Every structure is written in C-alpha cells, then in structure tokens.
C-alpha cells in the first residue's frame, strides 16, 4: 500500500483531488491553507487584507507566471524531487510525492486544508515532508534542524 493510499483510508480526513490547477485555485477560496495560516500570524507571503479579499473573491490570485517570485517558485518546484531523494537517502525514511492539486482536509476542521509536497514514513509513523526554496532574503533565517517561524506554522498546520 502506498503512503498516499494510507492517507486516503484515514477516517479523519477527506482527500480532495482536482483535475487542473485552475480548479484547485478556485476551490481554495473555501479553505485556509498552511501558507495562509502563517499569514494569519504575520509571517507569510501576503497581507491579511489581501488574504481576506482573495477568500471573499474580491481579488483574484495571480497566475504563477505573474507572481513576484516566479523564478524562485519554478526552481523550488524543479528541485523538489532532488531534495526528496536526498532526504530519503540521508534519513532512511521512505518518501512519496503527493499527487499535484490534492488537498487533505481534516474532518474536524473543514475550513483548513493542506496541499502536501511529500509524505514520509519513519518506522510506522506517517508524516509530512515539506520542500522549501530558501529565497536569498530568508536563507539566513535557517539553521540546521531549525526552520523559520512562518515555516514552523505551516508544518504545524499540515500536521493537523
């Protein structure tokens, strides 16, 4: 059984898969995602006002090729498989890519959703592997084994 199949069979979450990025973005208006949770705590990629306006449908989320950090986003996505393979080799944990445009929604908090990069298995414990591209202005925030406060909020939201 794949790690993702184990998530699907978990009784406390709903797995929502979308056929396209456009459908994923549109349906995202009804959820708070992990990155948006960091914004609520003042450590995210957008202001609270923009988050509120996007959720209400008053502002559209820009396409990836129009966002300010398009190149960093591209490199981050391109490096995910390399990062995951290295992580698997170094830790000995099995990792598995979560299908694109998939949200995991906890049944006890249906307003939240996580779009996971990878799942990992540590012994019998299923967990999340989140890949981050360290932008030039945030690289100094990281130390070995320690993430920035905003990324810690994201991981905690994903682990919900």
mmCIF file of C-alpha atoms in Angstrom, residues 1-156:
data_model
loop_
_atom_site.group_PDB
_atom_site.id
_atom_site.type_symbol
_atom_site.label_atom_id
_atom_site.label_comp_id
_atom_site.label_asym_id
_atom_site.label_seq_id
_atom_site.Cartn_x
_atom_site.Cartn_y
_atom_site.Cartn_z
ATOM 1 C CA UNK A 1 0.000 0.000 0.000
ATOM 2 C CA UNK A 2 1.316 3.450 -0.868
ATOM 3 C CA UNK A 3 1.676 6.170 1.764
ATOM 4 C CA UNK A 4 -0.944 8.219 -0.067
ATOM 5 C CA UNK A 5 -3.378 5.274 -0.008
ATOM 6 C CA UNK A 6 -2.892 5.160 3.776
ATOM 7 C CA UNK A 7 -3.928 8.831 3.948
ATOM 8 C CA UNK A 8 -6.975 8.142 1.749
ATOM 9 C CA UNK A 9 -8.086 5.377 4.088
ATOM 10 C CA UNK A 10 -7.617 7.516 7.200
ATOM 11 C CA UNK A 11 -11.095 8.123 8.618
ATOM 12 C CA UNK A 12 -10.381 11.616 9.964
ATOM 13 C CA UNK A 13 -9.509 13.339 6.686
ATOM 14 C CA UNK A 14 -11.045 13.934 3.292
ATOM 15 C CA UNK A 15 -8.801 13.808 0.229
ATOM 16 C CA UNK A 16 -9.879 16.257 -2.478
ATOM 17 C CA UNK A 17 -8.220 15.880 -5.886
ATOM 18 C CA UNK A 18 -8.604 18.479 -8.643
ATOM 19 C CA UNK A 19 -8.190 17.911 -12.380
ATOM 20 C CA UNK A 20 -6.414 21.231 -13.010
ATOM 21 C CA UNK A 21 -4.541 23.984 -11.192
ATOM 22 C CA UNK A 22 -7.366 26.376 -12.096
ATOM 23 C CA UNK A 23 -9.907 24.164 -10.263
ATOM 24 C CA UNK A 24 -7.518 23.843 -7.286
ATOM 25 C CA UNK A 25 -7.062 27.629 -7.063
ATOM 26 C CA UNK A 26 -10.804 28.338 -7.389
ATOM 27 C CA UNK A 27 -11.809 25.843 -4.699
ATOM 28 C CA UNK A 28 -9.057 27.154 -2.420
ATOM 29 C CA UNK A 29 -11.253 30.138 -1.569
ATOM 30 C CA UNK A 30 -13.170 27.976 0.897
ATOM 31 C CA UNK A 31 -10.102 26.795 2.821
ATOM 32 C CA UNK A 32 -7.261 28.214 4.872
ATOM 33 C CA UNK A 33 -4.092 26.521 3.703
ATOM 34 C CA UNK A 34 -0.844 26.112 5.595
ATOM 35 C CA UNK A 35 0.849 29.120 3.962
ATOM 36 C CA UNK A 36 -2.223 31.229 4.693
ATOM 37 C CA UNK A 37 -2.101 30.155 8.341
ATOM 38 C CA UNK A 38 1.382 31.692 8.526
ATOM 39 C CA UNK A 39 -0.097 34.919 7.088
ATOM 40 C CA UNK A 40 -2.630 34.979 9.939
ATOM 41 C CA UNK A 41 0.306 35.095 12.335
ATOM 42 C CA UNK A 42 2.029 37.874 10.407
ATOM 43 C CA UNK A 43 4.720 35.725 8.806
ATOM 44 C CA UNK A 44 3.569 34.924 5.323
ATOM 45 C CA UNK A 45 3.681 35.831 1.690
ATOM 46 C CA UNK A 46 0.684 38.196 1.688
ATOM 47 C CA UNK A 47 -1.018 40.733 3.908
ATOM 48 C CA UNK A 48 -4.093 39.925 5.972
ATOM 49 C CA UNK A 49 -6.109 42.338 3.826
ATOM 50 C CA UNK A 50 -5.107 40.542 0.620
ATOM 51 C CA UNK A 51 -5.885 37.149 2.187
ATOM 52 C CA UNK A 52 -9.338 38.368 3.249
ATOM 53 C CA UNK A 53 -10.027 39.851 -0.210
ATOM 54 C CA UNK A 54 -8.925 36.678 -2.030
ATOM 55 C CA UNK A 55 -11.088 34.450 0.182
ATOM 56 C CA UNK A 56 -14.099 36.696 -0.456
ATOM 57 C CA UNK A 57 -13.451 36.603 -4.205
ATOM 58 C CA UNK A 58 -12.772 40.347 -4.359
ATOM 59 C CA UNK A 59 -9.208 39.802 -5.603
ATOM 60 C CA UNK A 60 -8.065 37.006 -7.857
ATOM 61 C CA UNK A 61 -4.937 35.061 -7.048
ATOM 62 C CA UNK A 62 -2.362 35.868 -9.751
ATOM 63 C CA UNK A 63 -1.209 33.025 -12.016
ATOM 64 C CA UNK A 64 2.214 31.610 -11.133
ATOM 65 C CA UNK A 65 3.785 33.246 -14.175
ATOM 66 C CA UNK A 66 2.731 36.662 -12.876
ATOM 67 C CA UNK A 67 3.782 36.380 -9.240
ATOM 68 C CA UNK A 68 6.730 38.369 -7.955
ATOM 69 C CA UNK A 69 8.840 35.306 -7.172
ATOM 70 C CA UNK A 70 8.037 33.296 -10.335
ATOM 71 C CA UNK A 71 11.662 32.257 -10.892
ATOM 72 C CA UNK A 72 12.130 31.177 -7.265
ATOM 73 C CA UNK A 73 8.852 29.232 -7.443
ATOM 74 C CA UNK A 74 10.000 27.492 -10.629
ATOM 75 C CA UNK A 75 13.354 26.479 -9.135
ATOM 76 C CA UNK A 76 11.721 25.341 -5.909
ATOM 77 C CA UNK A 77 9.326 23.040 -7.759
ATOM 78 C CA UNK A 78 12.067 21.763 -10.068
ATOM 79 C CA UNK A 79 14.303 20.860 -7.099
ATOM 80 C CA UNK A 80 11.632 19.007 -5.085
ATOM 81 C CA UNK A 81 12.435 15.529 -6.471
ATOM 82 C CA UNK A 82 16.168 16.071 -5.883
ATOM 83 C CA UNK A 83 15.523 17.270 -2.326
ATOM 84 C CA UNK A 84 13.194 14.343 -1.621
ATOM 85 C CA UNK A 85 15.679 11.788 -2.972
ATOM 86 C CA UNK A 86 18.477 13.233 -0.830
ATOM 87 C CA UNK A 87 16.228 13.341 2.252
ATOM 88 C CA UNK A 88 15.280 9.684 1.718
ATOM 89 C CA UNK A 89 18.940 8.675 1.367
ATOM 90 C CA UNK A 90 20.146 10.637 4.412
ATOM 91 C CA UNK A 91 17.286 9.685 6.777
ATOM 92 C CA UNK A 92 16.467 6.179 5.530
ATOM 93 C CA UNK A 93 12.788 7.149 5.559
ATOM 94 C CA UNK A 94 10.507 6.260 2.681
ATOM 95 C CA UNK A 95 9.162 9.365 0.896
ATOM 96 C CA UNK A 96 6.333 9.614 -1.607
ATOM 97 C CA UNK A 97 5.167 12.546 -3.720
ATOM 98 C CA UNK A 98 1.547 13.583 -3.120
ATOM 99 C CA UNK A 99 -0.334 13.986 -6.425
ATOM 100 C CA UNK A 100 -0.481 17.546 -7.756
ATOM 101 C CA UNK A 101 -3.561 19.618 -6.960
ATOM 102 C CA UNK A 102 -4.585 17.495 -3.990
ATOM 103 C CA UNK A 103 -5.820 18.834 -0.652
ATOM 104 C CA UNK A 104 -6.042 16.958 2.628
ATOM 105 C CA UNK A 105 -8.952 18.305 4.701
ATOM 106 C CA UNK A 106 -9.383 17.326 8.368
ATOM 107 C CA UNK A 107 -12.985 16.386 9.064
ATOM 108 C CA UNK A 108 -12.905 18.141 12.453
ATOM 109 C CA UNK A 109 -11.646 21.406 10.843
ATOM 110 C CA UNK A 110 -13.194 21.511 7.336
ATOM 111 C CA UNK A 111 -12.163 25.155 6.828
ATOM 112 C CA UNK A 112 -8.487 24.099 6.802
ATOM 113 C CA UNK A 113 -6.657 22.204 4.077
ATOM 114 C CA UNK A 114 -3.117 21.136 3.356
ATOM 115 C CA UNK A 115 -1.536 20.774 -0.055
ATOM 116 C CA UNK A 116 1.341 18.490 0.822
ATOM 117 C CA UNK A 117 4.575 18.084 -1.118
ATOM 118 C CA UNK A 118 5.554 14.637 0.117
ATOM 119 C CA UNK A 119 4.617 12.075 2.737
ATOM 120 C CA UNK A 120 7.296 10.296 4.731
ATOM 121 C CA UNK A 121 7.346 7.133 6.772
ATOM 122 C CA UNK A 122 9.521 6.961 9.887
ATOM 123 C CA UNK A 123 9.150 3.406 11.139
ATOM 124 C CA UNK A 124 5.366 3.122 11.430
ATOM 125 C CA UNK A 125 4.805 6.892 11.837
ATOM 126 C CA UNK A 126 3.378 8.684 8.789
ATOM 127 C CA UNK A 127 4.497 12.292 8.443
ATOM 128 C CA UNK A 128 4.881 15.264 6.128
ATOM 129 C CA UNK A 129 7.945 16.283 4.142
ATOM 130 C CA UNK A 130 7.686 19.908 3.057
ATOM 131 C CA UNK A 131 10.106 21.245 0.457
ATOM 132 C CA UNK A 132 11.085 24.911 0.677
ATOM 133 C CA UNK A 133 13.109 27.061 -1.665
ATOM 134 C CA UNK A 134 15.263 29.300 0.514
ATOM 135 C CA UNK A 135 14.962 32.656 -1.116
ATOM 136 C CA UNK A 136 18.003 34.850 -0.875
ATOM 137 C CA UNK A 137 16.335 37.060 1.723
ATOM 138 C CA UNK A 138 15.237 34.219 4.010
ATOM 139 C CA UNK A 139 18.210 31.867 3.802
ATOM 140 C CA UNK A 140 19.794 33.480 6.864
ATOM 141 C CA UNK A 141 16.749 32.523 8.954
ATOM 142 C CA UNK A 142 17.597 28.815 8.690
ATOM 143 C CA UNK A 143 19.975 26.767 10.740
ATOM 144 C CA UNK A 144 20.470 23.011 10.680
ATOM 145 C CA UNK A 145 17.360 21.445 12.175
ATOM 146 C CA UNK A 146 15.566 24.764 12.664
ATOM 147 C CA UNK A 147 13.017 26.389 10.351
ATOM 148 C CA UNK A 148 11.755 29.966 10.302
ATOM 149 C CA UNK A 149 8.679 30.764 12.457
ATOM 150 C CA UNK A 150 6.457 31.062 9.366
ATOM 151 C CA UNK A 151 7.501 27.673 8.072
ATOM 152 C CA UNK A 152 7.009 26.118 11.516
ATOM 153 C CA UNK A 153 3.417 27.414 11.471
ATOM 154 C CA UNK A 154 2.937 25.871 8.029
ATOM 155 C CA UNK A 155 4.272 22.477 9.147
ATOM 156 C CA UNK A 156 2.051 22.509 12.247
#
